[in-house]
Amino acid sequence: GGILSGSLALLSDGVHMLSHAIAIGVALFAMWIAGREVSPERTFGYHRTEVIAALYNALFLWLISGWIFYEAFHRVSHAHLEAQGLMMFIIGVGGLIINVIVVIILHRTSGQSVNIEAAFWHVFVDLLASVGVVVSAILVWAFGWGLADLMVGVLIALLTLGSSWGLLKKVLPVLMEGTPEHVDVYRLCAAMEDVPGVTLVHDVHCWTIVAGYEVLMAHVLLDPTLPAEEVEPLLRRLRRIAKQDFDITHVTLQVEQTLEDCTEGHHVGHLEALERGKKKGILPF
Ligand SMILES: [Zn+2]
Ligand SMILES: [Zn+2]
Ligand SMILES: [Zn+2]
């Protein structure tokens, strides 16, 4: 429709709509792959395919908005502003109706996965874009104001670009192995160190495989005088703190009774851990 009527707004809205179809397809495909079993070759399973799919969708949005910006630039520099208002209007109204239907469907399935939820908000914004197309069609049709078409086209491309931001904000911290938003590493360490028998928690790594699947890895230095039979209950308590109080799915703790063979003390919170250790007077350095 965008190509037939010569309208940039329609073209912009059209590729935008196409991006939804592709995004939903990619997200569903990723969810299907993510459900595959864990194997010796993929000990984390296929969960990250959902993250990769979201990244792919975000980058695809850059691509199509770049194309629209290029088209807009091309049209301005060639004074190419004619668009057929009536045709724009008819196709625009059709797009608006489709958008309303998609919003209703997605609203019902929203909340099942990050990708579906992202797609929902995306389509909601798209509804506004469709309204913009219809408005600019009326302006072009009634007043022959071709610039309105161009402006709405660029506006939709900007919206397209903007919606990739929300996706990237969710995806990049996961890919950077960042600490999950709901976990405060210092509070977590402090809570664990408050357990009698624990002297220092260090070499803490906490990251997200995919939303809802968080992993914690840490060393726990025990009081050397702690009787052996108390180690197991203590570990159970520490695991419960991480799982229940901090909502971490997968917890691995390495128990140490001295720091002699610990070569991994160089990670997140090391300096702070060192400070805490010095205050407690249990670290040699
Ligand atoms: Zn959209
Ligand atoms: Zn480490
Ligand atoms: Zn250690």
XYZ file of C-alpha atoms and ligand atoms in Angstrom:
288
model
C 0.000 0.000 0.000
C 2.830 2.353 0.922
C 4.479 1.846 -2.451
C 1.245 2.050 -4.509
C -0.032 5.275 -2.968
C 3.425 6.866 -2.801
C 2.822 7.692 0.857
C 5.756 7.663 3.267
C 3.419 7.470 6.271
C 1.839 4.315 4.852
C 5.207 2.836 3.935
C 6.529 3.593 7.410
C 3.431 2.134 9.051
C 3.531 -0.847 6.708
C 7.116 -1.896 7.473
C 6.321 -1.190 11.112
C 3.420 -3.658 10.929
C 5.619 -6.132 9.113
C 8.155 -5.829 11.938
C 5.421 -6.896 14.378
C 4.573 -9.972 12.399
C 8.268 -10.859 12.222
C 8.868 -10.025 15.908
C 5.982 -12.204 17.062
C 7.068 -15.011 14.753
C 10.667 -14.811 16.004
C 9.513 -14.641 19.649
C 7.273 -17.696 19.306
C 10.002 -19.602 17.479
C 12.465 -18.668 20.257
C 9.987 -19.788 22.947
C 9.628 -23.098 21.158
C 13.408 -23.616 21.001
C 13.819 -22.405 24.611
C 11.609 -25.280 25.742
C 14.137 -27.869 24.589
C 15.799 -30.111 27.139
C 19.124 -29.402 28.808
C 21.945 -31.502 27.354
C 25.592 -32.171 28.241
C 26.536 -29.779 25.422
C 24.070 -27.065 26.590
C 24.044 -27.226 30.370
C 21.938 -24.054 30.572
C 19.471 -25.387 28.017
C 18.179 -23.107 25.281
C 16.716 -20.335 27.455
C 18.918 -17.630 25.980
C 17.320 -18.020 22.552
C 14.556 -15.771 23.916
C 17.141 -13.103 24.731
C 18.810 -13.437 21.344
C 15.403 -13.178 19.650
C 14.618 -9.951 21.517
C 18.014 -8.516 20.506
C 17.392 -9.512 16.906
C 13.988 -7.810 16.994
C 15.509 -4.622 18.428
C 18.180 -4.460 15.724
C 15.598 -5.154 13.021
C 13.683 -2.070 14.202
C 16.846 0.006 13.669
C 17.110 -1.330 10.156
C 13.565 -0.450 9.085
C 13.589 2.998 10.702
C 16.905 3.693 8.968
C 15.242 2.825 5.679
C 12.344 5.236 6.342
C 14.738 8.059 7.303
C 16.589 7.434 4.066
C 13.319 7.520 2.080
C 12.262 10.761 3.800
C 15.619 12.365 3.014
C 15.367 11.175 -0.582
C 11.871 12.631 -0.998
C 12.745 15.997 0.521
C 15.868 16.372 -1.597
C 13.934 15.489 -4.780
C 10.821 17.497 -3.816
C 8.901 14.211 -4.106
C 5.915 14.957 -1.942
C 2.911 13.737 -3.913
C 0.832 11.020 -2.269
C -2.668 9.826 -3.131
C -4.813 10.908 -0.205
C -7.892 8.770 -0.883
C -5.913 5.561 -1.284
C -3.894 6.439 1.838
C -7.121 6.936 3.738
C -8.641 3.603 2.708
C -5.484 1.585 3.448
C -4.882 3.604 6.627
C -8.340 2.779 8.008
C -7.783 -0.890 7.109
C -4.483 -0.858 9.032
C -6.176 0.798 11.991
C -8.791 -1.969 12.178
C -6.119 -4.703 12.002
C -4.162 -2.951 14.764
C -7.174 -2.829 17.066
C -7.687 -6.582 16.580
C -3.998 -7.356 17.252
C -3.993 -5.215 20.418
C -7.010 -7.121 21.744
C -5.454 -10.535 21.000
C -2.052 -9.642 22.459
C -3.591 -8.043 25.519
C -5.146 -11.406 26.380
C -1.884 -13.354 26.029
C 0.368 -10.651 27.514
C 2.331 -11.523 30.663
C 3.348 -14.984 29.475
C 6.764 -14.003 28.209
C 8.999 -10.947 27.951
C 8.787 -11.038 24.189
C 4.992 -11.198 24.035
C 4.712 -8.357 26.535
C 7.176 -6.237 24.570
C 5.227 -6.987 21.405
C 2.004 -5.879 23.099
C 3.270 -2.415 24.027
C 4.816 -2.159 20.633
C 1.491 -2.777 18.901
C -0.255 -0.367 21.243
C 2.092 2.378 20.068
C 1.380 1.207 16.551
C -2.296 1.902 17.082
C -1.392 5.563 17.584
C 0.705 5.407 14.411
C -2.313 4.139 12.448
C -4.345 7.047 13.752
C -1.522 9.303 12.524
C -1.698 7.745 9.056
C -5.460 8.340 8.832
C -5.081 11.945 10.004
C -2.308 12.672 7.504
C -4.373 10.971 4.764
C -7.204 13.385 5.488
C -4.773 16.333 5.394
C -3.302 15.176 2.075
C -6.702 14.371 0.583
C -8.525 17.520 1.700
C -5.742 20.130 1.519
C -3.140 18.478 -0.718
C -0.668 18.933 2.132
C 1.987 16.371 1.152
C 4.336 17.410 3.947
C 1.927 15.958 6.540
C 2.508 12.533 5.016
C 6.269 12.941 5.267
C 6.110 14.157 8.859
C 3.892 11.300 10.016
C 6.151 8.835 8.180
C 9.239 10.126 10.001
C 7.335 10.237 13.301
C 6.398 6.566 12.952
C 10.024 5.724 12.125
C 11.062 7.554 15.321
C 8.489 5.555 17.303
C 9.875 2.387 15.734
C 13.377 3.370 16.789
C 12.159 4.317 20.279
C 10.462 0.986 20.836
C 13.777 -0.790 20.278
C 15.112 1.092 23.316
C 12.741 -0.694 25.694
C 13.806 -4.040 24.268
C 17.520 -3.250 24.512
C 17.128 -2.075 28.110
C 15.879 -5.546 29.013
C 18.218 -7.518 26.795
C 21.629 -5.854 27.181
C 21.946 -6.236 30.991
C 21.183 -9.951 30.561
C 23.776 -10.352 27.816
C 26.316 -8.401 29.903
C 25.707 -10.903 32.732
C 24.582 -7.963 34.886
C 23.198 -8.470 38.374
C 19.397 -8.942 38.199
C 17.530 -5.744 39.016
C 15.800 -7.263 42.043
C 19.048 -8.443 43.679
C 21.203 -6.138 45.817
C 24.510 -8.011 46.066
C 25.647 -6.156 49.195
C 22.407 -6.796 51.026
C 22.579 -10.442 49.955
C 26.167 -10.812 51.252
C 25.285 -9.021 54.485
C 22.276 -11.311 55.025
C 24.461 -14.386 54.511
C 27.237 -13.071 56.735
C 24.715 -12.510 59.507
C 24.262 -16.281 59.738
C 26.333 -17.545 62.719
C 29.299 -19.585 61.483
C 29.803 -17.532 58.293
C 32.741 -15.152 58.368
C 32.927 -13.858 54.795
C 31.059 -14.176 51.517
C 33.198 -13.347 48.488
C 33.717 -13.935 44.756
C 30.038 -13.262 44.250
C 28.554 -13.670 40.775
C 24.878 -13.136 40.208
C 23.365 -13.062 36.731
C 20.319 -13.835 34.631
C 20.040 -16.661 32.116
C 16.612 -15.461 31.018
C 13.961 -13.453 32.897
C 12.864 -15.564 35.877
C 15.970 -17.789 35.834
C 18.636 -16.139 37.998
C 21.901 -17.717 39.079
C 24.080 -17.069 42.145
C 27.628 -18.321 42.590
C 29.675 -17.401 45.657
C 32.379 -18.526 48.070
C 31.474 -18.795 51.732
C 34.284 -18.676 54.270
C 33.260 -20.529 57.413
C 34.418 -20.183 60.974
C 37.144 -22.917 61.139
C 35.913 -24.009 64.560
C 32.439 -24.832 63.205
C 31.664 -28.534 63.860
C 31.345 -30.585 60.653
C 27.753 -31.613 61.350
C 26.689 -27.956 61.407
C 27.932 -27.243 57.890
C 24.977 -28.880 56.131
C 22.242 -27.009 58.090
C 24.178 -23.767 57.596
C 24.357 -24.306 53.842
C 20.637 -25.026 53.793
C 20.014 -21.741 55.576
C 22.191 -19.793 53.143
C 20.442 -21.362 50.167
C 17.087 -20.442 51.644
C 18.189 -16.809 52.020
C 19.245 -16.643 48.361
C 16.228 -18.508 47.004
C 13.416 -17.191 49.155
C 14.531 -13.752 50.299
C 16.316 -12.767 47.090
C 14.329 -14.803 44.583
C 17.343 -16.462 42.941
C 16.497 -19.685 41.116
C 19.833 -21.461 40.886
C 22.260 -21.234 43.815
C 25.802 -22.647 44.005
C 27.912 -21.992 47.114
C 31.515 -23.025 47.629
C 32.378 -23.602 51.261
C 35.878 -22.677 52.434
C 37.485 -22.925 55.849
C 40.601 -20.929 54.960
C 41.447 -18.496 52.169
C 44.720 -20.300 51.418
C 43.646 -21.928 48.167
C 41.102 -19.330 47.140
C 42.316 -17.810 43.873
C 39.040 -16.226 42.815
C 38.803 -13.301 45.197
C 38.983 -10.742 42.405
C 35.340 -10.293 41.500
C 32.360 -8.110 42.288
C 32.431 -6.737 45.792
C 35.961 -7.947 46.443
C 37.188 -4.664 47.879
C 34.056 -4.193 49.937
C 34.338 -7.783 51.093
C 37.941 -7.076 52.018
C 36.856 -4.046 54.043
C 34.259 -6.096 55.867
C 36.844 -8.819 56.468
C 39.340 -6.333 57.888
C 36.721 -4.931 60.226
C 35.983 -8.402 61.487
C 39.738 -8.995 61.829
C 39.680 -12.336 60.039
C 41.643 -11.513 56.906
C 45.448 -11.672 56.916
C 45.916 -8.887 54.313
Zn 4.763 -0.742 16.558
Zn 34.677 -15.733 40.130
Zn 37.107 -18.020 48.043
